[in-house]
Coordinates of N, CA, C and O and ligand atoms in Angstrom, one line a residue:
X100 N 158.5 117.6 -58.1 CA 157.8 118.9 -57.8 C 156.4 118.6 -57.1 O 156.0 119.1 -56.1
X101 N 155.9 117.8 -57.8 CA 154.6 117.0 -57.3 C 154.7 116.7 -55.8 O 153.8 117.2 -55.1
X102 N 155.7 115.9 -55.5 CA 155.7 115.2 -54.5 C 156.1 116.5 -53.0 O 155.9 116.3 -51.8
X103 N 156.7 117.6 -53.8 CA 157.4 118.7 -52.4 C 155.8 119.1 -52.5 O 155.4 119.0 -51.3
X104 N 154.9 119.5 -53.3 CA 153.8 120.2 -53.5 C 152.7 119.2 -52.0 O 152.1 119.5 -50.9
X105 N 152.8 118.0 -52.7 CA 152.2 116.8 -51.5 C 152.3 117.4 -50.2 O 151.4 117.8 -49.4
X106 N 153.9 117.2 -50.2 CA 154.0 117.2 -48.8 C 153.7 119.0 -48.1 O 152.9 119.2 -47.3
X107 N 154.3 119.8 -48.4 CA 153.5 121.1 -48.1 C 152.1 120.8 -47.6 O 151.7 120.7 -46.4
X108 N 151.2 120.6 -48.7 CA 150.0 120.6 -48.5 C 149.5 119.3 -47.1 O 148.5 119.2 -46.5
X109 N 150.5 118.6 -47.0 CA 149.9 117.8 -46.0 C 150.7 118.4 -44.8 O 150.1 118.4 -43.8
X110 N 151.7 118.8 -44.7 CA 152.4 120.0 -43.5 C 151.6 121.1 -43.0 O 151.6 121.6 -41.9
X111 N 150.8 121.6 -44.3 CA 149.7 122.6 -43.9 C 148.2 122.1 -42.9 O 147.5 122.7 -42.1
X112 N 148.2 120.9 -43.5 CA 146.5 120.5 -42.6 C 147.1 119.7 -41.7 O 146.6 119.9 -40.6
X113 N 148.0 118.7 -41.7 CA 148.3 118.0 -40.9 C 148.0 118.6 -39.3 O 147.4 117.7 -38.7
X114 N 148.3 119.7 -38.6 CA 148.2 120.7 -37.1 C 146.5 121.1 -37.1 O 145.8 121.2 -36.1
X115 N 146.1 121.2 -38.2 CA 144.5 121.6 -38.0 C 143.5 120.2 -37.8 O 142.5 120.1 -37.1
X116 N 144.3 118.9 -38.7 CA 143.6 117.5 -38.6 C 143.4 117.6 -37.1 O 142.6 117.7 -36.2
X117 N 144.9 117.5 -37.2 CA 145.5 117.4 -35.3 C 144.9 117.7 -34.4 O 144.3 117.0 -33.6
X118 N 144.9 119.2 -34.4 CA 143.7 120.0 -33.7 C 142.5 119.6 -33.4 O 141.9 119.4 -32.3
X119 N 141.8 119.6 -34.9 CA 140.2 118.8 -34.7 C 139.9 117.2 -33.6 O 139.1 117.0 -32.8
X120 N 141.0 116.5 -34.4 CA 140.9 115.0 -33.6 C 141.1 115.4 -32.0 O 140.4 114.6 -31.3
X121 N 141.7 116.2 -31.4 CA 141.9 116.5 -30.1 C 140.7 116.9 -29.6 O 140.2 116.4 -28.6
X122 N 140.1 118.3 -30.4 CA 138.8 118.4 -29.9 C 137.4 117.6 -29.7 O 136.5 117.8 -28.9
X123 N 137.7 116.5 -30.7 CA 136.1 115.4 -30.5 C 136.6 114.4 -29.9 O 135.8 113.5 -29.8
X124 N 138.1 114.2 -29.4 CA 138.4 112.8 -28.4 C 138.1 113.0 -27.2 O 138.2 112.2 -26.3
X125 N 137.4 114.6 -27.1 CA 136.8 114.6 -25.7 C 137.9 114.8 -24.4 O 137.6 114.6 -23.2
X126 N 139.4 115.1 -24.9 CA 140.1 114.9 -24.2 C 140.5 117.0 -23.9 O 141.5 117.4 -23.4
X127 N 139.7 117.7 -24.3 CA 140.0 119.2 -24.2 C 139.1 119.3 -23.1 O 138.2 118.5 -22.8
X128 N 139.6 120.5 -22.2 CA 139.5 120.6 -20.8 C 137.9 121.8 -21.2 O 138.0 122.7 -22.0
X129 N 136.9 121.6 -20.7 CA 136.2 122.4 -20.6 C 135.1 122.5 -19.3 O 134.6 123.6 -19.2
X130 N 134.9 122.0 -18.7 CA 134.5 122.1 -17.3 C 135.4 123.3 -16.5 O 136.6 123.3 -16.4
X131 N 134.7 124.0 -16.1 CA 135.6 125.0 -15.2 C 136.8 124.8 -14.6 O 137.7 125.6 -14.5
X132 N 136.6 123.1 -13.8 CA 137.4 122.8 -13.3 C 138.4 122.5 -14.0 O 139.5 122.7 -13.6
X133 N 138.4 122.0 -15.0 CA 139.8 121.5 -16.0 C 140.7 122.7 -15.7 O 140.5 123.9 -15.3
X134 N 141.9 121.9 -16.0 CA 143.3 122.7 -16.3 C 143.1 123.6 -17.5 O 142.3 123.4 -18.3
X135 N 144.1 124.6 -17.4 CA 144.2 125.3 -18.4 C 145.3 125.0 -20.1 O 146.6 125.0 -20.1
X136 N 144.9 124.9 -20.8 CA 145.3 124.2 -22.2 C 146.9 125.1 -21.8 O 147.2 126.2 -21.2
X137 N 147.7 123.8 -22.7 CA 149.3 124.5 -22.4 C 149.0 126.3 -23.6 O 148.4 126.4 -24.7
X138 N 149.8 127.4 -22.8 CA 150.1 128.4 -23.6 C 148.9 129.2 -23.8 O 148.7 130.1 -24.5
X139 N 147.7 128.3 -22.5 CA 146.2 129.4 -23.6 C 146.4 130.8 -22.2 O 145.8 131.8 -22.4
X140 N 147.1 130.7 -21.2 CA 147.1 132.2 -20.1 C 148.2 132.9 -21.1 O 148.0 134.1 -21.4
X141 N 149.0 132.5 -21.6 CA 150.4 132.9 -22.3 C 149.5 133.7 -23.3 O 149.3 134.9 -23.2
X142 N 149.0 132.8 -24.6 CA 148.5 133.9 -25.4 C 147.6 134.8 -25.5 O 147.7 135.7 -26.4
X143 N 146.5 134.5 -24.6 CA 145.6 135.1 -24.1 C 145.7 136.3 -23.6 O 144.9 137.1 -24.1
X144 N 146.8 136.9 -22.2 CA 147.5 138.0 -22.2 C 148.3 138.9 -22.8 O 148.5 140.0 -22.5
X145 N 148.8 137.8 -24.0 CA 149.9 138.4 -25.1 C 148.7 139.1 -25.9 O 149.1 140.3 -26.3
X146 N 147.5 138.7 -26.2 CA 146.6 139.2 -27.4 C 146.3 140.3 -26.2 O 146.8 141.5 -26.3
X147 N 145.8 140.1 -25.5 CA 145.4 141.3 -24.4 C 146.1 142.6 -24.6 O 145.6 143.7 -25.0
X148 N 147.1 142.5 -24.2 CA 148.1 143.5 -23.9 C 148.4 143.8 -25.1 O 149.4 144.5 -25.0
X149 N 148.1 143.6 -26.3 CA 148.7 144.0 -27.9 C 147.6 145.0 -28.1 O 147.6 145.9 -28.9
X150 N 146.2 144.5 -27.3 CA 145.3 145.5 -28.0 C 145.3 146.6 -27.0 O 145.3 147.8 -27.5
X151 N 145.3 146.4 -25.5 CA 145.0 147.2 -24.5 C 145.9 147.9 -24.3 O 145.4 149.0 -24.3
X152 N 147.6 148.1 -24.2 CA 148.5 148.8 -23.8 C 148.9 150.1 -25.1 O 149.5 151.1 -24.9
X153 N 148.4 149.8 -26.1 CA 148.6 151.6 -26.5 C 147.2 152.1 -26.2 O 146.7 152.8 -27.1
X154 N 146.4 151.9 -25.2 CA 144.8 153.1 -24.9 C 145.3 152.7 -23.3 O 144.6 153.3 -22.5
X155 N 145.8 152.3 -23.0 CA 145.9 151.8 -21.7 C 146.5 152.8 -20.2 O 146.3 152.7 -19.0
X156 N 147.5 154.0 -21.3 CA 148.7 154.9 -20.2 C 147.7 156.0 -20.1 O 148.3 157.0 -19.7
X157 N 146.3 156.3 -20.3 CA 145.9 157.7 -20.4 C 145.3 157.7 -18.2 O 144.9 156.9 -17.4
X158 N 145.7 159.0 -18.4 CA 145.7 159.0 -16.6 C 144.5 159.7 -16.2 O 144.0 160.6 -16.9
X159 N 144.0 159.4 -15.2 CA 142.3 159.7 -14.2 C 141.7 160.9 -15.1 O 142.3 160.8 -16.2
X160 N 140.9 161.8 -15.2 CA 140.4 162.9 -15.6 C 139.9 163.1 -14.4 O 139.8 164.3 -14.0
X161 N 139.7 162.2 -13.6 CA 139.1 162.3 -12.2 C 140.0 162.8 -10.6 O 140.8 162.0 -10.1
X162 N 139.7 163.8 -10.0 CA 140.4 163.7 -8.7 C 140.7 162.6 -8.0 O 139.8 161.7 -8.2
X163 N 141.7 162.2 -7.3 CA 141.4 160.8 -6.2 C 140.9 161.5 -5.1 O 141.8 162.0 -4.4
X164 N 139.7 161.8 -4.8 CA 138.6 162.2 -3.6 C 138.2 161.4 -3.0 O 138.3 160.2 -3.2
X165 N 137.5 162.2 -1.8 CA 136.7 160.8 -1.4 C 135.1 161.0 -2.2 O 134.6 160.0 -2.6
X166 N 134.6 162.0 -2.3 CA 133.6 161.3 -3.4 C 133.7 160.9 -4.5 O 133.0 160.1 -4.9
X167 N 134.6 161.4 -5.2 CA 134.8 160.3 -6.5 C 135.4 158.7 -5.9 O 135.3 157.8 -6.7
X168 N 135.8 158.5 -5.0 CA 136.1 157.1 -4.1 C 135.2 156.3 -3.8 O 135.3 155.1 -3.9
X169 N 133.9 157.3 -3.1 CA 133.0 156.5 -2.4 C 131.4 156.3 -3.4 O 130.6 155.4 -3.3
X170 N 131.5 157.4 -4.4 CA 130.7 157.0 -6.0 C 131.3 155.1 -6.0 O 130.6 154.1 -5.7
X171 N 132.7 155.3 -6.5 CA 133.4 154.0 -7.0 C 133.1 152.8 -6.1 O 132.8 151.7 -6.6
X172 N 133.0 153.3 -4.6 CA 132.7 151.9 -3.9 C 131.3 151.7 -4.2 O 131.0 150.5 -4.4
X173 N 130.3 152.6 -4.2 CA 129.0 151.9 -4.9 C 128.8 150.9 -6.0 O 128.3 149.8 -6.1
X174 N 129.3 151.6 -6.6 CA 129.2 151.2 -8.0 C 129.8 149.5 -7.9 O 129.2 148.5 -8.3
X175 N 131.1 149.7 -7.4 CA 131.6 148.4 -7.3 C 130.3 147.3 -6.4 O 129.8 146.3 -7.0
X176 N 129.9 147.7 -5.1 CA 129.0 147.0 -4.3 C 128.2 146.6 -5.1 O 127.9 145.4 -4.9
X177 N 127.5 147.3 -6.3 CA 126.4 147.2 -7.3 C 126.8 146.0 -8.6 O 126.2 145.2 -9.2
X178 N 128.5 146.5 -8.6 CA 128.2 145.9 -10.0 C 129.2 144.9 -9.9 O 129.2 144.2 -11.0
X179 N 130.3 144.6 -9.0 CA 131.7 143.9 -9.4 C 131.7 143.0 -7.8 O 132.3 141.9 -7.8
X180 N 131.2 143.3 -6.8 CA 131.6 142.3 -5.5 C 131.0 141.3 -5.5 O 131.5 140.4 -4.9
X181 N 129.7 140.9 -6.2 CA 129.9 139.1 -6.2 C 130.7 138.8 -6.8 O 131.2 138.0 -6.0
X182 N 131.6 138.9 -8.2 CA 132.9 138.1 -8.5 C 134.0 138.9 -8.0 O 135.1 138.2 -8.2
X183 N 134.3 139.8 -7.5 CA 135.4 140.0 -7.1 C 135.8 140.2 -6.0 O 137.0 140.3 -5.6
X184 N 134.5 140.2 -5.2 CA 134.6 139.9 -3.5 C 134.7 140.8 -2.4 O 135.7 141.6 -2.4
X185 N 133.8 140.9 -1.4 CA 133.9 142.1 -0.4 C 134.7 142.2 0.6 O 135.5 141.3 0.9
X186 N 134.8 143.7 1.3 CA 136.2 143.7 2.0 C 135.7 142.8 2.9 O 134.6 142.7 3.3
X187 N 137.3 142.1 3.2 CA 137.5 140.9 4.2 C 136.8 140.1 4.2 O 136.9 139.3 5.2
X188 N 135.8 139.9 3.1 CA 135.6 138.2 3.5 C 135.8 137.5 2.5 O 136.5 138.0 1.6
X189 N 135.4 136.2 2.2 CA 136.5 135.1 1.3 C 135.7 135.7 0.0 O 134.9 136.6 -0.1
X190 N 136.2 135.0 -0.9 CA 135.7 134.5 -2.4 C 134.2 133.9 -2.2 O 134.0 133.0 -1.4
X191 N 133.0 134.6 -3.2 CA 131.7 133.9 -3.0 C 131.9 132.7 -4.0 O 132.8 132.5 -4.8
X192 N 131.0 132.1 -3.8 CA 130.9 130.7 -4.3 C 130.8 131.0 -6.2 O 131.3 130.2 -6.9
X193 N 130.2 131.8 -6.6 CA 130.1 132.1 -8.0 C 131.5 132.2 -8.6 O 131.7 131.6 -9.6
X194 N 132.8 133.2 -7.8 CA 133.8 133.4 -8.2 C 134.3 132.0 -7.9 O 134.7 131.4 -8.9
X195 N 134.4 131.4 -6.9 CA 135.1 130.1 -7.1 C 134.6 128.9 -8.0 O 135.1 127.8 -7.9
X196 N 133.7 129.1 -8.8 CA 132.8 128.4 -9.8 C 133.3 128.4 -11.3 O 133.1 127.6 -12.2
X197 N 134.2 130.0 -11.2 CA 134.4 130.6 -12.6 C 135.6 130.0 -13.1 O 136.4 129.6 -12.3
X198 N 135.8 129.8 -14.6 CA 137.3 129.9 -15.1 C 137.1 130.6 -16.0 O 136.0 130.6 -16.7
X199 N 138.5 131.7 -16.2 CA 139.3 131.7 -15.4 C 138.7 132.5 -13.7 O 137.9 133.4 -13.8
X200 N 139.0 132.2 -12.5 CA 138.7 132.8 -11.6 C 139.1 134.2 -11.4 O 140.2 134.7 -11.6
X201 N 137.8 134.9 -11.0 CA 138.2 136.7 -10.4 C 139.0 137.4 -10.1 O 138.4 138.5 -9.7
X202 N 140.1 137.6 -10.0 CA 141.0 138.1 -8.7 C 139.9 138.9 -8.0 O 138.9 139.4 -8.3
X203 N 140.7 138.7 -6.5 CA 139.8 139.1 -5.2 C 140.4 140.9 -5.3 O 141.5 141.2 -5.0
X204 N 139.4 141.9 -5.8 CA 140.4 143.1 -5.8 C 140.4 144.0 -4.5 O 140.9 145.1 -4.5
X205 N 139.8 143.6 -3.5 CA 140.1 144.5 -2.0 C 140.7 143.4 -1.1 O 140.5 142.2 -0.9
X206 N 141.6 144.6 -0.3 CA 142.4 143.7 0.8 C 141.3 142.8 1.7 O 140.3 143.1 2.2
X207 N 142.2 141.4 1.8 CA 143.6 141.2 2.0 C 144.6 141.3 1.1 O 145.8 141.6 1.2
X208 N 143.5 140.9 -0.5 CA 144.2 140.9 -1.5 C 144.9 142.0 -2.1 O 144.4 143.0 -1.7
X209 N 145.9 142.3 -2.9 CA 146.1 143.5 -3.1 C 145.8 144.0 -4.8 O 146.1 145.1 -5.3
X210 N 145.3 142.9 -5.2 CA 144.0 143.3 -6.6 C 145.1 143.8 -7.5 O 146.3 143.3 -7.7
X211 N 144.5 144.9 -8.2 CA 145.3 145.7 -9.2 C 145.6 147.0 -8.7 O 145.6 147.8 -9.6
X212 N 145.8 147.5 -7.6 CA 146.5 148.7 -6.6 C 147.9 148.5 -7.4 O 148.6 149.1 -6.6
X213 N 148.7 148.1 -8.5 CA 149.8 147.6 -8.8 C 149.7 148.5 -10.5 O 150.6 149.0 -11.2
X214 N 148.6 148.5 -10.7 CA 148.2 148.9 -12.1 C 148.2 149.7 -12.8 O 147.3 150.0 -12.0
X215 N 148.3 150.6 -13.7 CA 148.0 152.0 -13.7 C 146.7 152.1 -13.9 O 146.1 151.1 -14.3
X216 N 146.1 153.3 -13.7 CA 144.2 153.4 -13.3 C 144.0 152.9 -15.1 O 143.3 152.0 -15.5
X217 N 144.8 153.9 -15.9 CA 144.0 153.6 -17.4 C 144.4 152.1 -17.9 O 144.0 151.8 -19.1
X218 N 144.8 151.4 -17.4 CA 144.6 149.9 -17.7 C 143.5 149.2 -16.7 O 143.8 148.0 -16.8
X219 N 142.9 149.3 -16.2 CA 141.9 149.1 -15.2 C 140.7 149.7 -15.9 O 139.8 148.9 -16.3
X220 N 140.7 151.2 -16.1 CA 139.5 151.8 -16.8 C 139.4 150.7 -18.2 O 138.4 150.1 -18.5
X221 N 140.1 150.8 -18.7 CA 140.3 149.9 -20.2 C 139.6 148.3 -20.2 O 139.0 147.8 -21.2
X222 N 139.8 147.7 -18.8 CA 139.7 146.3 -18.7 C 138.0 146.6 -17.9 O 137.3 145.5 -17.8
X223 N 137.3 147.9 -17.4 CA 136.3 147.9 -17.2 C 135.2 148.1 -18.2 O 134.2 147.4 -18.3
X224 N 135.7 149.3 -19.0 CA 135.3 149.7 -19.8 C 134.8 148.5 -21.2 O 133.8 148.4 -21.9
X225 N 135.9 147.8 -21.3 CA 135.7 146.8 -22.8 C 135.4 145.7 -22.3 O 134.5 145.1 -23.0
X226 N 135.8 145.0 -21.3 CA 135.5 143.7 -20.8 C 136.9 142.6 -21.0 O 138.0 143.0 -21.4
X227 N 136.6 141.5 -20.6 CA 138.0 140.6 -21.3 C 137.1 139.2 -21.7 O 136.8 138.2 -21.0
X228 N 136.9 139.5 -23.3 CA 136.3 138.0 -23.7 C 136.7 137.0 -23.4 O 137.8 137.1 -23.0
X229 N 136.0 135.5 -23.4 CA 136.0 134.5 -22.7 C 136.2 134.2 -21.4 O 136.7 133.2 -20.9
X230 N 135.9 135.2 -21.0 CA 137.0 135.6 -19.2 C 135.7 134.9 -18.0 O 135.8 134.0 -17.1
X231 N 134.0 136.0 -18.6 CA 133.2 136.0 -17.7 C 133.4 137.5 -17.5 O 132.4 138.2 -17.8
X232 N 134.6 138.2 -17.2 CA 134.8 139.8 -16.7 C 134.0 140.4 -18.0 O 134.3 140.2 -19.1
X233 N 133.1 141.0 -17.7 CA 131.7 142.0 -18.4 C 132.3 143.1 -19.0 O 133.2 143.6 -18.2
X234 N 132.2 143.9 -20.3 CA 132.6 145.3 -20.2 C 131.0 146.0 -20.3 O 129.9 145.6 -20.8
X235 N 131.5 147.3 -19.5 CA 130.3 147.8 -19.2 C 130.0 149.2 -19.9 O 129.0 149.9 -19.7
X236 N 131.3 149.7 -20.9 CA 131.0 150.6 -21.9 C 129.7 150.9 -21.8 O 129.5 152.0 -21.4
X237 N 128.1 150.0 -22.2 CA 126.9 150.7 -22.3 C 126.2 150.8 -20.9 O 125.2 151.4 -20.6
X238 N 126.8 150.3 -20.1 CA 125.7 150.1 -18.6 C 126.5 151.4 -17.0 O 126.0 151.8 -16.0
X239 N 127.6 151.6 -17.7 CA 128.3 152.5 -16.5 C 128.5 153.8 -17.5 O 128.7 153.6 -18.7
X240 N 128.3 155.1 -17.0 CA 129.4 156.7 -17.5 C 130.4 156.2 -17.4 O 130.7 155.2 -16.8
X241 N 131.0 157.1 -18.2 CA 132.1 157.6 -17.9 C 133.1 157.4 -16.8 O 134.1 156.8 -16.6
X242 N 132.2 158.6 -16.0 CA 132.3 158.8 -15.1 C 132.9 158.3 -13.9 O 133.9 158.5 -13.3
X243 N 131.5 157.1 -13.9 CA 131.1 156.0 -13.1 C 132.8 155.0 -13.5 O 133.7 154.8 -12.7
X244 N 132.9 154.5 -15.0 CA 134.3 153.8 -15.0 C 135.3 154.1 -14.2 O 136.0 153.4 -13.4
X245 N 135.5 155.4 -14.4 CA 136.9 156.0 -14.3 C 136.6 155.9 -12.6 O 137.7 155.6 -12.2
X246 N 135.8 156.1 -11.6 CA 135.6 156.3 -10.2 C 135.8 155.0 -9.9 O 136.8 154.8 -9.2
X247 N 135.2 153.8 -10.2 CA 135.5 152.7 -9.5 C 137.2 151.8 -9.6 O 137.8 150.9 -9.1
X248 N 137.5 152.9 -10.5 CA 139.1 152.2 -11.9 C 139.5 153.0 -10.7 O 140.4 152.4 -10.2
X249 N 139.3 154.1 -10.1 CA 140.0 154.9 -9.0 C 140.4 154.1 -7.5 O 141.4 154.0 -6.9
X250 N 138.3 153.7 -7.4 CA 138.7 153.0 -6.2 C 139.7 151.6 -5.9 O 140.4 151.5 -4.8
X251 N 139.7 150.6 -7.0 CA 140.4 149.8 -7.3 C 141.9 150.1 -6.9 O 142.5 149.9 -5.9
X252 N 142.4 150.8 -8.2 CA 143.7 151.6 -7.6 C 144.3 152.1 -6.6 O 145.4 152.6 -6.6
X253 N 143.2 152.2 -5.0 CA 143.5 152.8 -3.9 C 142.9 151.6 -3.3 O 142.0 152.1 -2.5
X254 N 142.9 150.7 -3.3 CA 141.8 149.5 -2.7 C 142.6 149.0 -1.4 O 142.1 148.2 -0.5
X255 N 143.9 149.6 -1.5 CA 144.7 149.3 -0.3 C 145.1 150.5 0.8 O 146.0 150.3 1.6
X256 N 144.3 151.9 0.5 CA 144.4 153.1 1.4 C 143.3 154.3 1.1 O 143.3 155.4 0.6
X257 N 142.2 153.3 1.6 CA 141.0 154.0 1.5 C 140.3 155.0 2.7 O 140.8 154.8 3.8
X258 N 139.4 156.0 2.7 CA 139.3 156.4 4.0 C 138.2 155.4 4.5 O 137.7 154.4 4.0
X259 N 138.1 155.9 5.5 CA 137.4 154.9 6.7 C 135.6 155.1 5.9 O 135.0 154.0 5.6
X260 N 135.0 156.3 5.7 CA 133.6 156.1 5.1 C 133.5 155.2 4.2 O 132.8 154.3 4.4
X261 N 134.5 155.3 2.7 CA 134.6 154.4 2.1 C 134.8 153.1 2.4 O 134.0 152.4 1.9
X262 N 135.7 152.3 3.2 CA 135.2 151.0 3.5 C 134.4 150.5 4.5 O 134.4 149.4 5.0
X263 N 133.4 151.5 4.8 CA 132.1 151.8 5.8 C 131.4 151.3 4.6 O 130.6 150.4 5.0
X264 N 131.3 151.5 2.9 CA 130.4 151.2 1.8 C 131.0 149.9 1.8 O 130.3 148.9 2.1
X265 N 131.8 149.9 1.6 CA 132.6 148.0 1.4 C 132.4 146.7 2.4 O 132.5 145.5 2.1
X266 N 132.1 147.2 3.3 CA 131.8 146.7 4.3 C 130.4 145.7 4.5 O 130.2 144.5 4.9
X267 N 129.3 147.1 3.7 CA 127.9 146.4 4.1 C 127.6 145.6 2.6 O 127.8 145.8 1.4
X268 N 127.0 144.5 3.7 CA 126.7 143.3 2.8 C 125.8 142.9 1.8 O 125.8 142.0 1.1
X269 N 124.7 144.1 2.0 CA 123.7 144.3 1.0 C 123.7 145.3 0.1 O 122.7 145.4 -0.7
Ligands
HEC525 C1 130.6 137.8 -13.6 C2 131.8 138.0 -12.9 C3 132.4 139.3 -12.9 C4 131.9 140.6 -12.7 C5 130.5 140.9 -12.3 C6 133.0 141.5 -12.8 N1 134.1 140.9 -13.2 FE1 136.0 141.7 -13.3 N2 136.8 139.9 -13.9 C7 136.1 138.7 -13.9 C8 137.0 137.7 -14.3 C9 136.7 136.2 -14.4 C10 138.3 138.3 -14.5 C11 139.6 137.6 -14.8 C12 139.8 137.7 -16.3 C13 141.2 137.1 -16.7 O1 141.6 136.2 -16.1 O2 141.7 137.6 -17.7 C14 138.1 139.7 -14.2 C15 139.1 140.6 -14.3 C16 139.0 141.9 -13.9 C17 140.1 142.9 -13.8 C18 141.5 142.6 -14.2 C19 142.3 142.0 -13.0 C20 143.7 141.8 -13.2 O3 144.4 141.3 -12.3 O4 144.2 142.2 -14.2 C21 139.6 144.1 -13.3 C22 140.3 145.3 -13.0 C23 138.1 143.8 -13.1 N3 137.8 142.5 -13.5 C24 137.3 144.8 -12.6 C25 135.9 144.6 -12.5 C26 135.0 145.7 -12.1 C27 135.4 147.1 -11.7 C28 133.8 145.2 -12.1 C29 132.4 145.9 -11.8 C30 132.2 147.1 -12.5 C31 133.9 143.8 -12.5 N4 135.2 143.5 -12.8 C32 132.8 142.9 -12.6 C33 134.8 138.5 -13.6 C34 133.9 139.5 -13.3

């Protein structure tokens, strides 16, 4: 009895020893550029989506306008195009610095246009820890979320004033 009790208890720490000795051999990836640890995009989205997808289906309160569109491209110019990149030109150097890296969300790329808006508002609104991506719950309205979570979502059939905002570089 003794002896099943042993081995349990060393079945139990044995994965945490493990774990620890991996972390101080200096052999865990932490430099941006390191690879990503096997299974950490895997569960990292699995925890994601467990918390985000029941708040995630609620739909716009907002018109898709063009000023509720061209609010959103502000805001974005203001608060999201150094890491996520202005229309048509590359990735800035900060996004390519990051891990995990930005997605580029205006064409060429086609971002989260794929998404529904309330998983977008949700991923604005709270942020995604360890990511770098900010949530801005205290720093944007309402408003302001739901309009850029708009423009995002249309980021591939905008009117012409609006990528007249996307456009300028300052
Ligand atoms: C400091 C850099 C940074 C800023 C500023 C930033 N983000 Fe992010 N964002 C990220 C990173 C990094 C990710 C990738 C997270 C991941 O891999 O899970 C991300 C992910 C996202 C995603 C999810 C993309 C996908 O494919 O699922 C959306 C949507 C998003 N950001 C929107 C915004 C908006 C809107 C703003 C501005 C209000 C903004 N971000 C500002 C770094 C940033």
């Amino acid at each position: 009895m003794k002896k099943i009790l042993a081995g349990v208890v060393i079945g139990i720490c044995l994965p945490f020893v493990a774990g620890y000795l991996f972390v101080i051999s200096g052999r865990m990836p932490v430099a941006t550029k390191g690879s990503p640890l096997p299974f950490e995009k895997f569960l990292a989205r699995k925890a994601q989506h467990a918390v985000m997808d029941p708040e995630a289906g609620k739909p716009s309160p907002l018109p898709v306008d063009e000023p509720n569109l061209l609010a959103g491209a502000h805001v974005y110019q203001a608060q999201c195009a150094v890491c996520h990149g202005r229309l048509g030109q590359p990735a800035s150097a900060i996004a390519q610095g990051m891990f995990p890296q930005p997605p580029q969300l205006l064409p060429p790329k086609t971002g989260v246009t794929d998404d529904p808006v309330g998983e977008t508002y949700w991923k604005v609104k709270n942020g995604i820890r360890l990511t770098g991506m900010p949530g801005y719950s205290g720093n944007l309205s309402d408003t302001e979320l739901w309009q850029v979570s708009l423009l995002l979502r249309h980021a591939d059939k905008l009117p012409v004033p609006v990528e007249a905002v996307l456009h300028q570089t300052k």
